[in-house]
Amino acid sequence: MLISQYAYFGLSSLTVSAAEMTAVLGIEPDETMVRGSRSTGPRVLPVLHRWKIVCREPGLGVDEQVARVVARLAPHADAIAALTRRLDAEDGEDGEDGEGPSAVLEVVRVFNDEDGQDRLAGTPPELVEGPGLLGWHLGRDVLAFLHTTGAALDVDEYDHAG
């Protein structure tokens, strides 16, 4: 089975721009979205400003991708927590737009994706180190980071089986 997957930590707000989040945290995001931004194509306009640190590195399990994201952000956990509290207070903890809390650790997985990968394809079982791409877990350090920052965990899984 071919799988595409990635993980990111994101901050979202109705009122605070990604540029302002960057200024407050002093961390350059990997990706941003601007609320109500214009586009030249027929795509949905973002309803929120978003600031993201992302890991899309192929061949890693979800837990490895999450660990890389959290390792980058862990030194800034207190600043992220303070900003999360501010965003939740300004936008409403449950998000006025139904999007949920302002801070989220997101895992996105697409099964049977023709552009996906199988880290174990063609590898004899005795040479495989660690699990394949299907199983994953969150360690105590990740759970502590989520608790400290007030972030939610959201997992989206899609199956493109024909």
PDB file of C-alpha atoms in Angstrom:
ATOM      1  CA  MET A   1       0.000   0.000   0.000  1.00  0.00           C
ATOM      2  CA  LEU A   2       1.333   3.419  -0.950  1.00  0.00           C
ATOM      3  CA  ILE A   3       0.986   6.113   1.683  1.00  0.00           C
ATOM      4  CA  SER A   4       1.496   9.879   1.603  1.00  0.00           C
ATOM      5  CA  GLN A   5       1.702  11.542   4.995  1.00  0.00           C
ATOM      6  CA  TYR A   6       2.915  14.630   6.751  1.00  0.00           C
ATOM      7  CA  ALA A   7       2.632  16.355  10.104  1.00  0.00           C
ATOM      8  CA  TYR A   8       2.541  19.965  11.138  1.00  0.00           C
ATOM      9  CA  PHE A   9       2.029  22.211  14.125  1.00  0.00           C
ATOM     10  CA  GLY A  10      -0.170  25.143  13.279  1.00  0.00           C
ATOM     11  CA  LEU A  11      -1.497  28.289  14.860  1.00  0.00           C
ATOM     12  CA  SER A  12      -4.700  29.813  13.474  1.00  0.00           C
ATOM     13  CA  SER A  13      -6.540  33.058  14.073  1.00  0.00           C
ATOM     14  CA  LEU A  14      -9.375  35.138  12.718  1.00  0.00           C
ATOM     15  CA  THR A  15      -7.623  38.363  13.703  1.00  0.00           C
ATOM     16  CA  VAL A  16      -3.871  37.818  14.209  1.00  0.00           C
ATOM     17  CA  SER A  17      -1.868  37.465  10.994  1.00  0.00           C
ATOM     18  CA  ALA A  18       0.832  34.860  10.435  1.00  0.00           C
ATOM     19  CA  ALA A  19       3.326  37.722  10.154  1.00  0.00           C
ATOM     20  CA  GLU A  20       2.339  38.949  13.628  1.00  0.00           C
ATOM     21  CA  MET A  21       2.591  35.385  15.008  1.00  0.00           C
ATOM     22  CA  THR A  22       6.098  35.192  13.538  1.00  0.00           C
ATOM     23  CA  ALA A  23       7.041  38.497  15.165  1.00  0.00           C
ATOM     24  CA  VAL A  24       5.711  37.385  18.562  1.00  0.00           C
ATOM     25  CA  LEU A  25       7.399  33.967  18.469  1.00  0.00           C
ATOM     26  CA  GLY A  26      10.584  34.878  16.616  1.00  0.00           C
ATOM     27  CA  ILE A  27      10.247  31.657  14.585  1.00  0.00           C
ATOM     28  CA  GLU A  28       9.950  31.686  10.801  1.00  0.00           C
ATOM     29  CA  PRO A  29       7.143  29.354   9.700  1.00  0.00           C
ATOM     30  CA  ASP A  30       7.493  26.822   6.897  1.00  0.00           C
ATOM     31  CA  GLU A  31       4.079  27.745   5.505  1.00  0.00           C
ATOM     32  CA  THR A  32       1.483  30.462   6.050  1.00  0.00           C
ATOM     33  CA  MET A  33      -1.997  31.318   4.841  1.00  0.00           C
ATOM     34  CA  VAL A  34      -3.567  34.743   4.831  1.00  0.00           C
ATOM     35  CA  ARG A  35      -7.232  35.034   5.735  1.00  0.00           C
ATOM     36  CA  GLY A  36      -9.335  36.026   2.763  1.00  0.00           C
ATOM     37  CA  SER A  37      -6.308  36.201   0.449  1.00  0.00           C
ATOM     38  CA  ARG A  38      -6.915  36.668  -3.235  1.00  0.00           C
ATOM     39  CA  SER A  39      -5.994  33.978  -5.722  1.00  0.00           C
ATOM     40  CA  THR A  40      -5.894  33.706  -9.485  1.00  0.00           C
ATOM     41  CA  GLY A  41      -7.454  30.254  -9.475  1.00  0.00           C
ATOM     42  CA  PRO A  42     -10.785  28.860  -8.395  1.00  0.00           C
ATOM     43  CA  ARG A  43      -9.747  27.738  -4.918  1.00  0.00           C
ATOM     44  CA  VAL A  44     -11.289  28.203  -1.527  1.00  0.00           C
ATOM     45  CA  LEU A  45     -10.114  31.318   0.280  1.00  0.00           C
ATOM     46  CA  PRO A  46      -8.719  30.682   3.768  1.00  0.00           C
ATOM     47  CA  VAL A  47     -11.083  31.659   6.550  1.00  0.00           C
ATOM     48  CA  LEU A  48      -8.233  31.943   9.041  1.00  0.00           C
ATOM     49  CA  HIS A  49      -4.663  33.205   9.181  1.00  0.00           C
ATOM     50  CA  ARG A  50      -2.397  30.166   9.615  1.00  0.00           C
ATOM     51  CA  TRP A  51       1.213  29.742  10.722  1.00  0.00           C
ATOM     52  CA  LYS A  52       2.787  26.273  10.304  1.00  0.00           C
ATOM     53  CA  ILE A  53       5.899  24.274  11.040  1.00  0.00           C
ATOM     54  CA  VAL A  54       5.764  21.226   8.757  1.00  0.00           C
ATOM     55  CA  CYS A  55       7.559  17.926   8.202  1.00  0.00           C
ATOM     56  CA  ARG A  56       6.895  16.289   4.829  1.00  0.00           C
ATOM     57  CA  GLU A  57      10.087  14.233   4.728  1.00  0.00           C
ATOM     58  CA  PRO A  58       9.433  10.979   2.854  1.00  0.00           C
ATOM     59  CA  GLY A  59      10.276   7.624   4.366  1.00  0.00           C
ATOM     60  CA  LEU A  60       9.591   8.683   7.946  1.00  0.00           C
ATOM     61  CA  GLY A  61       6.806   7.319  10.113  1.00  0.00           C
ATOM     62  CA  VAL A  62       4.268   9.792  11.477  1.00  0.00           C
ATOM     63  CA  ASP A  63       5.837   9.619  14.924  1.00  0.00           C
ATOM     64  CA  GLU A  64       9.210  10.550  13.396  1.00  0.00           C
ATOM     65  CA  GLN A  65       7.684  13.475  11.499  1.00  0.00           C
ATOM     66  CA  VAL A  66       5.905  14.688  14.637  1.00  0.00           C
ATOM     67  CA  ALA A  67       9.121  14.347  16.655  1.00  0.00           C
ATOM     68  CA  ARG A  68      10.973  16.568  14.171  1.00  0.00           C
ATOM     69  CA  VAL A  69       8.286  19.242  14.317  1.00  0.00           C
ATOM     70  CA  VAL A  70       8.165  19.189  18.119  1.00  0.00           C
ATOM     71  CA  ALA A  71      11.971  19.216  18.402  1.00  0.00           C
ATOM     72  CA  ARG A  72      12.042  22.462  16.421  1.00  0.00           C
ATOM     73  CA  LEU A  73       9.350  24.046  18.598  1.00  0.00           C
ATOM     74  CA  ALA A  74      10.074  22.658  22.079  1.00  0.00           C
ATOM     75  CA  PRO A  75      12.522  25.454  23.025  1.00  0.00           C
ATOM     76  CA  HIS A  76       9.704  27.939  22.331  1.00  0.00           C
ATOM     77  CA  ALA A  77       6.897  26.064  24.127  1.00  0.00           C
ATOM     78  CA  ASP A  78       6.240  28.785  26.701  1.00  0.00           C
ATOM     79  CA  ALA A  79       6.014  31.529  24.063  1.00  0.00           C
ATOM     80  CA  ILE A  80       3.728  29.320  21.944  1.00  0.00           C
ATOM     81  CA  ALA A  81       1.556  28.652  25.006  1.00  0.00           C
ATOM     82  CA  ALA A  82       1.218  32.376  25.720  1.00  0.00           C
ATOM     83  CA  LEU A  83       0.324  33.099  22.099  1.00  0.00           C
ATOM     84  CA  THR A  84      -2.172  30.212  22.061  1.00  0.00           C
ATOM     85  CA  ARG A  85      -3.909  31.632  25.144  1.00  0.00           C
ATOM     86  CA  ARG A  86      -4.058  35.051  23.465  1.00  0.00           C
ATOM     87  CA  LEU A  87      -5.458  33.635  20.210  1.00  0.00           C
ATOM     88  CA  ASP A  88      -8.021  31.506  22.062  1.00  0.00           C
ATOM     89  CA  ALA A  89      -9.122  34.555  24.064  1.00  0.00           C
ATOM     90  CA  GLU A  90      -9.432  36.769  20.978  1.00  0.00           C
ATOM     91  CA  ASP A  91     -11.048  34.217  18.651  1.00  0.00           C
ATOM     92  CA  GLY A  92     -12.892  32.093  21.200  1.00  0.00           C
ATOM     93  CA  GLU A  93     -11.457  28.791  22.445  1.00  0.00           C
ATOM     94  CA  ASP A  94     -13.689  26.736  20.197  1.00  0.00           C
ATOM     95  CA  GLY A  95     -13.188  29.097  17.263  1.00  0.00           C
ATOM     96  CA  GLU A  96     -16.079  31.249  16.133  1.00  0.00           C
ATOM     97  CA  ASP A  97     -15.855  29.623  12.718  1.00  0.00           C
ATOM     98  CA  GLY A  98     -16.026  26.053  14.030  1.00  0.00           C
ATOM     99  CA  GLU A  99     -12.363  25.419  13.292  1.00  0.00           C
ATOM    100  CA  GLY A 100     -11.543  24.555  16.903  1.00  0.00           C
ATOM    101  CA  PRO A 101      -8.648  25.698  19.104  1.00  0.00           C
ATOM    102  CA  SER A 102      -5.993  28.024  17.715  1.00  0.00           C
ATOM    103  CA  ALA A 103      -3.112  25.554  18.196  1.00  0.00           C
ATOM    104  CA  VAL A 104      -3.104  22.102  16.624  1.00  0.00           C
ATOM    105  CA  LEU A 105      -0.760  19.254  15.878  1.00  0.00           C
ATOM    106  CA  GLU A 106      -2.103  17.897  12.603  1.00  0.00           C
ATOM    107  CA  VAL A 107      -1.343  14.505  11.062  1.00  0.00           C
ATOM    108  CA  VAL A 108      -2.504  13.966   7.477  1.00  0.00           C
ATOM    109  CA  ARG A 109      -2.334  10.528   5.857  1.00  0.00           C
ATOM    110  CA  VAL A 110      -3.517   9.407   2.434  1.00  0.00           C
ATOM    111  CA  PHE A 111      -3.693   5.668   1.797  1.00  0.00           C
ATOM    112  CA  ASN A 112      -3.487   4.157  -1.693  1.00  0.00           C
ATOM    113  CA  ASP A 113      -2.085   7.423  -3.027  1.00  0.00           C
ATOM    114  CA  GLU A 114      -0.387   6.863  -6.377  1.00  0.00           C
ATOM    115  CA  ASP A 115       2.187   9.511  -5.397  1.00  0.00           C
ATOM    116  CA  GLY A 116       2.737   7.816  -2.024  1.00  0.00           C
ATOM    117  CA  GLN A 117       5.507   5.581  -0.810  1.00  0.00           C
ATOM    118  CA  ASP A 118       6.049   2.264   0.908  1.00  0.00           C
ATOM    119  CA  ARG A 119       9.160   2.486   3.036  1.00  0.00           C
ATOM    120  CA  LEU A 120       9.297  -1.315   3.285  1.00  0.00           C
ATOM    121  CA  ALA A 121       8.674  -2.226  -0.367  1.00  0.00           C
ATOM    122  CA  GLY A 122      11.130  -4.831  -1.544  1.00  0.00           C
ATOM    123  CA  THR A 123      12.970  -4.970   1.785  1.00  0.00           C
ATOM    124  CA  PRO A 124      13.423  -8.390   3.408  1.00  0.00           C
ATOM    125  CA  PRO A 125      11.766  -8.426   6.881  1.00  0.00           C
ATOM    126  CA  GLU A 126      15.076  -9.180   8.629  1.00  0.00           C
ATOM    127  CA  LEU A 127      16.555  -5.913   7.298  1.00  0.00           C
ATOM    128  CA  VAL A 128      13.690  -3.658   8.332  1.00  0.00           C
ATOM    129  CA  GLU A 129      14.555  -1.386  11.250  1.00  0.00           C
ATOM    130  CA  GLY A 130      11.451  -0.253  13.106  1.00  0.00           C
ATOM    131  CA  PRO A 131       7.820  -0.241  12.000  1.00  0.00           C
ATOM    132  CA  GLY A 132       6.531   0.578   8.553  1.00  0.00           C
ATOM    133  CA  LEU A 133       4.409   3.580   7.758  1.00  0.00           C
ATOM    134  CA  LEU A 134       1.172   2.196   9.223  1.00  0.00           C
ATOM    135  CA  GLY A 135       1.855   2.187  12.962  1.00  0.00           C
ATOM    136  CA  TRP A 136       2.758   5.232  14.993  1.00  0.00           C
ATOM    137  CA  HIS A 137       2.663   6.581  18.535  1.00  0.00           C
ATOM    138  CA  LEU A 138       3.173   9.810  20.431  1.00  0.00           C
ATOM    139  CA  GLY A 139       5.779   9.814  23.167  1.00  0.00           C
ATOM    140  CA  ARG A 140       5.556  11.567  26.512  1.00  0.00           C
ATOM    141  CA  ASP A 141       7.631  14.481  25.247  1.00  0.00           C
ATOM    142  CA  VAL A 142       5.124  15.163  22.455  1.00  0.00           C
ATOM    143  CA  LEU A 143       2.170  14.809  24.828  1.00  0.00           C
ATOM    144  CA  ALA A 144       3.850  17.189  27.294  1.00  0.00           C
ATOM    145  CA  PHE A 145       4.428  19.699  24.470  1.00  0.00           C
ATOM    146  CA  LEU A 146       0.761  19.508  23.447  1.00  0.00           C
ATOM    147  CA  HIS A 147      -0.330  19.998  27.055  1.00  0.00           C
ATOM    148  CA  THR A 148       2.058  22.914  27.636  1.00  0.00           C
ATOM    149  CA  THR A 149       1.039  24.729  24.454  1.00  0.00           C
ATOM    150  CA  GLY A 150      -2.681  24.003  24.811  1.00  0.00           C
ATOM    151  CA  ALA A 151      -2.717  22.372  21.382  1.00  0.00           C
ATOM    152  CA  ALA A 152      -5.214  19.842  20.100  1.00  0.00           C
ATOM    153  CA  LEU A 153      -4.307  16.741  18.110  1.00  0.00           C
ATOM    154  CA  ASP A 154      -6.128  16.262  14.817  1.00  0.00           C
ATOM    155  CA  VAL A 155      -5.616  13.228  12.572  1.00  0.00           C
ATOM    156  CA  ASP A 156      -7.039  13.198   9.061  1.00  0.00           C
ATOM    157  CA  GLU A 157      -6.894   9.930   7.095  1.00  0.00           C
ATOM    158  CA  TYR A 158      -8.124   9.446   3.551  1.00  0.00           C
ATOM    159  CA  ASP A 159      -8.307   6.338   1.366  1.00  0.00           C
ATOM    160  CA  HIS A 160      -7.901   6.779  -2.371  1.00  0.00           C
ATOM    161  CA  ALA A 161      -8.624   3.129  -3.132  1.00  0.00           C
ATOM    162  CA  GLY A 162     -10.355   2.956  -6.462  1.00  0.00           C
TER     163      GLY A 162
END
